Short mmCIF file of C-alpha atoms in Angstrom, two decimals:
data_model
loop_
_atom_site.label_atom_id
_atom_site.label_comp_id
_atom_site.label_asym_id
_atom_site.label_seq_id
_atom_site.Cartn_x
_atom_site.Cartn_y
_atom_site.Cartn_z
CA UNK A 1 20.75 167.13 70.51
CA UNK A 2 21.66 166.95 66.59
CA UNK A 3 25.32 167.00 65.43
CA UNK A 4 25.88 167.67 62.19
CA UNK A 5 29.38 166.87 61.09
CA UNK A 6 31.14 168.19 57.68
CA UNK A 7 32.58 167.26 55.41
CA UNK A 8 31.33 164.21 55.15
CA UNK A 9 34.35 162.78 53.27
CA UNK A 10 37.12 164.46 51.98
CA UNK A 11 41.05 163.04 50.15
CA UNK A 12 44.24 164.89 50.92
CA UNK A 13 47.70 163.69 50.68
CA UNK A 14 50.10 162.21 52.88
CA UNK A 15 52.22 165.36 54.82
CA UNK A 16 48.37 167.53 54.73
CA UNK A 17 46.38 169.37 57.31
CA UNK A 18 42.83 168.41 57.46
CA UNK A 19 39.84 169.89 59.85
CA UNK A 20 36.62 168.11 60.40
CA UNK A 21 33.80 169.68 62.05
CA UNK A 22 31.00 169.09 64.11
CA UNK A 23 28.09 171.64 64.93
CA UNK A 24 25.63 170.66 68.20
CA UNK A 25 22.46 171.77 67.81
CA UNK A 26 22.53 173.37 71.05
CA UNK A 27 25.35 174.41 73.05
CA UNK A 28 26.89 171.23 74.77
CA UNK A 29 29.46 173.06 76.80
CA UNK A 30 32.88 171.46 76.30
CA UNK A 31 31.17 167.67 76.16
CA UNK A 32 32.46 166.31 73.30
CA UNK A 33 34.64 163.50 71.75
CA UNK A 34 36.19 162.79 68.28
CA UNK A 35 36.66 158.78 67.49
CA UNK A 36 38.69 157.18 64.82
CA UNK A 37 37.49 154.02 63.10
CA UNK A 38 38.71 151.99 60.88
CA UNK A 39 36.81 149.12 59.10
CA UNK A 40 36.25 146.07 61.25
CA UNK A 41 38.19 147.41 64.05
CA UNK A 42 36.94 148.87 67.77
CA UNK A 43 36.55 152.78 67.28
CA UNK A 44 39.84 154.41 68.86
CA UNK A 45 38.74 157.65 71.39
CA UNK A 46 41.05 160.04 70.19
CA UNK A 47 40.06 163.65 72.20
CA UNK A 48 37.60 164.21 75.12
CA UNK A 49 36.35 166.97 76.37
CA UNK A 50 36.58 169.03 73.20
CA UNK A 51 40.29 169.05 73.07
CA UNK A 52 41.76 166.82 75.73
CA UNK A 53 44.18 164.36 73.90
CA UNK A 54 43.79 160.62 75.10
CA UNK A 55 46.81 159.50 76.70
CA UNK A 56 49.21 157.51 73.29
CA UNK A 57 46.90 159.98 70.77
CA UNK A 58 49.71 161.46 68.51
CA UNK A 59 49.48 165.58 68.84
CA UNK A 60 49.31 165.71 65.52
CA UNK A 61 45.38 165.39 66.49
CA UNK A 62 43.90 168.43 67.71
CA UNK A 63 40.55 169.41 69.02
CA UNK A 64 39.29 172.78 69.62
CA UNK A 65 35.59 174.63 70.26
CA UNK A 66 33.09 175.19 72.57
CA UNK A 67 29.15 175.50 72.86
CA UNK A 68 27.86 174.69 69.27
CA UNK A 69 31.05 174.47 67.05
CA UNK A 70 33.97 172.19 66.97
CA UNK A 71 37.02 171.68 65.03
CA UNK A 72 39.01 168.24 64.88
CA UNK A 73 42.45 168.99 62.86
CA UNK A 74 45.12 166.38 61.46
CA UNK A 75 48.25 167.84 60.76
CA UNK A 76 51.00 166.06 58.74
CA UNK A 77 48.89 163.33 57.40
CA UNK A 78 50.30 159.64 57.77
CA UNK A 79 49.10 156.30 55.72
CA UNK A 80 47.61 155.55 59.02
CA UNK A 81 45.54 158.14 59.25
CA UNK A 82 42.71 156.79 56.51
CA UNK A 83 39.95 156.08 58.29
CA UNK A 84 36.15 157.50 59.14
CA UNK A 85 36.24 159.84 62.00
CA UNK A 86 32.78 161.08 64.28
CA UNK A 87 32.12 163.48 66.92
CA UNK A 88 30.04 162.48 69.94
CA UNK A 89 28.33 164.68 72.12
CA UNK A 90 28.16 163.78 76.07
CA UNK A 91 26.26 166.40 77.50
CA UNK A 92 22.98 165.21 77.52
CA UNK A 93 22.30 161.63 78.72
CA UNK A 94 20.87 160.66 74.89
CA UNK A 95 24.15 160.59 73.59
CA UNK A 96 24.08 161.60 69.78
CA UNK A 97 26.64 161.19 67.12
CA UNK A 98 27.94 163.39 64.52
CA UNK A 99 27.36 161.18 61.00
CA UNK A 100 31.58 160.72 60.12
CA UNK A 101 33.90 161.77 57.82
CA UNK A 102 35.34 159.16 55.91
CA UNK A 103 39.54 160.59 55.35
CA UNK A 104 41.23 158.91 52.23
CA UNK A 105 44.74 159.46 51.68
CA UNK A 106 45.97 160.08 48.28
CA UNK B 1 39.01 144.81 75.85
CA UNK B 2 35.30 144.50 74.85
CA UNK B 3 33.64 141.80 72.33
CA UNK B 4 30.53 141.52 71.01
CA UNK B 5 28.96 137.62 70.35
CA UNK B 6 25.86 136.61 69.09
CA UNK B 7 24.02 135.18 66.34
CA UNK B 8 24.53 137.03 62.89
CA UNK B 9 20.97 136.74 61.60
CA UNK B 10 17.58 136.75 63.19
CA UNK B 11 14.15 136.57 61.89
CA UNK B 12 11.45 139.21 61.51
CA UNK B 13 9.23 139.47 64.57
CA UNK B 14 11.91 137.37 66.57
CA UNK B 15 14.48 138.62 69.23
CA UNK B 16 17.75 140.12 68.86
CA UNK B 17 20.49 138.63 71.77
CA UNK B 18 23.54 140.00 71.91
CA UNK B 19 26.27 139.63 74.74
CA UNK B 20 29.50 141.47 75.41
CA UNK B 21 32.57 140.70 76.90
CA UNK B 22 35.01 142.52 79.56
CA UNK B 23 38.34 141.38 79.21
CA UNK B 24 41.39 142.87 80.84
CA UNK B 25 39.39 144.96 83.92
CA UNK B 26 36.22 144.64 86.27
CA UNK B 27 32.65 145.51 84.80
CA UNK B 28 32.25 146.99 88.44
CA UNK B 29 34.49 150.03 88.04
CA UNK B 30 33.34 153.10 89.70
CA UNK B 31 32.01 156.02 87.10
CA UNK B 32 31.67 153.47 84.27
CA UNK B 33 28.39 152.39 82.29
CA UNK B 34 28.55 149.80 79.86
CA UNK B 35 26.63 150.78 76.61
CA UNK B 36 25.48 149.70 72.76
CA UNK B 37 25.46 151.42 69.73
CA UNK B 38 24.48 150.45 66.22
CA UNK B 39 25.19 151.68 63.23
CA UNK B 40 22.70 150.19 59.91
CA UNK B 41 24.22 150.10 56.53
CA UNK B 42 25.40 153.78 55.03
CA UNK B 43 23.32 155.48 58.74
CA UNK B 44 25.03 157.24 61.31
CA UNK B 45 25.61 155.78 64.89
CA UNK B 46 22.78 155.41 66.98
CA UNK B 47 22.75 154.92 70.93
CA UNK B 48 20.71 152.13 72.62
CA UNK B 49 21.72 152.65 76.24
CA UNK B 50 23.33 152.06 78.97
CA UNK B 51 23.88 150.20 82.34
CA UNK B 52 25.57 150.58 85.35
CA UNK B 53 27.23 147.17 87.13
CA UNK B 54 24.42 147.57 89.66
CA UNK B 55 22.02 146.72 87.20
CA UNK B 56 20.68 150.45 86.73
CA UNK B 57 20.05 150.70 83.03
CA UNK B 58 19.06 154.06 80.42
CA UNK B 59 17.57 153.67 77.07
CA UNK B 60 17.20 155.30 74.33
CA UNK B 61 13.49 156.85 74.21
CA UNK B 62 13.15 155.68 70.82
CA UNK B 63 14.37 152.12 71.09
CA UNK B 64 12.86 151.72 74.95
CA UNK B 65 9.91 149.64 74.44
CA UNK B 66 11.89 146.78 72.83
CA UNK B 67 15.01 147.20 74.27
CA UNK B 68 15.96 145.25 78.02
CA UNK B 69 19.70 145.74 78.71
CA UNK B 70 21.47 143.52 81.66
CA UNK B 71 24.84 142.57 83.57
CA UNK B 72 25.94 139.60 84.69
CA UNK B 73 29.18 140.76 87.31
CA UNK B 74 29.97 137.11 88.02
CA UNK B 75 31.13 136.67 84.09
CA UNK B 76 32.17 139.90 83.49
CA UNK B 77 29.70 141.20 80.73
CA UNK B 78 26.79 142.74 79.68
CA UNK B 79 23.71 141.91 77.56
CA UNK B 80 21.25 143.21 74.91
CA UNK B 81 17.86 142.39 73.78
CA UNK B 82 15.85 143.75 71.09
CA UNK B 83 12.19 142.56 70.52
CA UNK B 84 10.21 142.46 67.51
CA UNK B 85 13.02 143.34 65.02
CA UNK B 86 12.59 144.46 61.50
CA UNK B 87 14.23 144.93 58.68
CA UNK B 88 15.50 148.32 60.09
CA UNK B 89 17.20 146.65 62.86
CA UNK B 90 19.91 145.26 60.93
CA UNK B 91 23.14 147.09 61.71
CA UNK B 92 26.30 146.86 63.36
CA UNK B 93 26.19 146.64 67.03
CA UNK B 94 29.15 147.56 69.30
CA UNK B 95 29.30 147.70 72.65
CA UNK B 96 31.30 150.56 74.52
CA UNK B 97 32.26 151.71 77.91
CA UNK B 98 30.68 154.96 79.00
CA UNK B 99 32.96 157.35 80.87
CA UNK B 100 30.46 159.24 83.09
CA UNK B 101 31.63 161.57 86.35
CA UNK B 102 29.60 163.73 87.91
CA UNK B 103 31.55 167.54 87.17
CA UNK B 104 33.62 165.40 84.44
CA UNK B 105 32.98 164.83 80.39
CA UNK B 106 31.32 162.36 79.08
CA UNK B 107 32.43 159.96 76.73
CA UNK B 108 33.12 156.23 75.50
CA UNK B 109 36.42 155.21 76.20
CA UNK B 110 36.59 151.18 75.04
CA UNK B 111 34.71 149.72 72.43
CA UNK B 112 33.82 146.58 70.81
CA UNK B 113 34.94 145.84 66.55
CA UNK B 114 31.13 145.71 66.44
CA UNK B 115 29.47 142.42 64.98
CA UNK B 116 26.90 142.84 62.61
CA UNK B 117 23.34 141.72 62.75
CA UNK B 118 21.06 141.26 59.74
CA UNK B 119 16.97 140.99 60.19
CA UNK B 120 16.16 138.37 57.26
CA UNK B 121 13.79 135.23 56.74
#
């Protein structure tokens, strides 16, 4: 299963909304998960199941979709916040990643 | 929770160890598999595989013939080995906890900062 993720880096300013998405080239069900990764850190799960927040995961992250299309948003940008973020998909056994979106804050 | 150790270059044609740690929990946990993933300069992520504490492992099809994943319960961590490597084989490698329920999603829940691995003579 392919999962193409867009954009693949975008810049928006501290107190923005931003959406990241990730398209499965098949349906996957509700089977995915959005990460958060900073440089020379672990990756951070953020949402599971398509829009299941990870227990300590502000709400300002939100995850929506279903099937083939999915939607991570970030609402009211923070400093913290600049980092690459990925899709995964669990639904078949070959797990497959989205290729990131790099976030920059202005 | 998870850390990856290992030498941080390896020859062409040689073999590719890496070893990761469980801290703060039991690699035997019910509905967990213990995983790598690598990531080569400016690619995307790419999975490996898998094992379960029982020793049951999954690979990638792509990556199976020169990939041997193990666990070692008694020290609390997990192994990789990659044959033959090339040039293309130099990447970041983390290792990650799979979440995997039967009837639940499936994702990776802990992960390793990753420790990268370049193929040079």
């Amino acid at each position: 299963i392919q999962m193409t993720q867009s954009p693949s880096s975008l810049s928006a300013s501290i107190g923005d909304k931003v959406t990241v998405t990730c398209r499965a080239s098949q349906s996957i069900g509700r089977d995915l998960s959005w990460y958060q990764h900073r440089p020379g850190t672990a990756p951070k799960l953020l949402i599971y199941g398509a829009s299941t927040l990870k227990a300590g995961v502000p709400s300002r992250f939100n995850g929506s979709g279903s099937g083939t299309d999915f939607t991570l948003t970030i609402s009211a940008l923070r400093p913290e916040d600049s980092a690459t973020y990925f899709c995964l998909q669990g639904y078949s056994n070959l797990l497959t990643f989205g290729g990131g979106t790099k976030l920059e804050i202005k | 929770h998870l850390k990856e150790s290992g030498p941080g270059l390896v020859k062409p044609l040689e073999t590719l160890s890496l070893t990761c740690s469980v801290s703060n929990g039991s690699i035997s946990t019910d509905n967990h598999f213990w995983g790598w993933i690598r990531q080569p300069p400016g690619k995307e992520l790419e999975w490996i595989g898998n094992i379960y504490s029982d020793g049951r492992p999954y690979y990638n099809p792509a990556l199976k013939s020169r990939v041997t994943l193990s666990v070692d319960t008694s020290k609390n961590e997990f192994s990789l080995t990659l044959n033959s490597v090339t040039a293309a084989d130099t990447a970041v490698y983390f290792c990650a906890r799979r979440h995997m329920m039967p009837g639940s999603y499936d994702f990776l829940d802990q992960w390793g900062q990753g420790t990268l691995v370049t193929v040079s003579s």
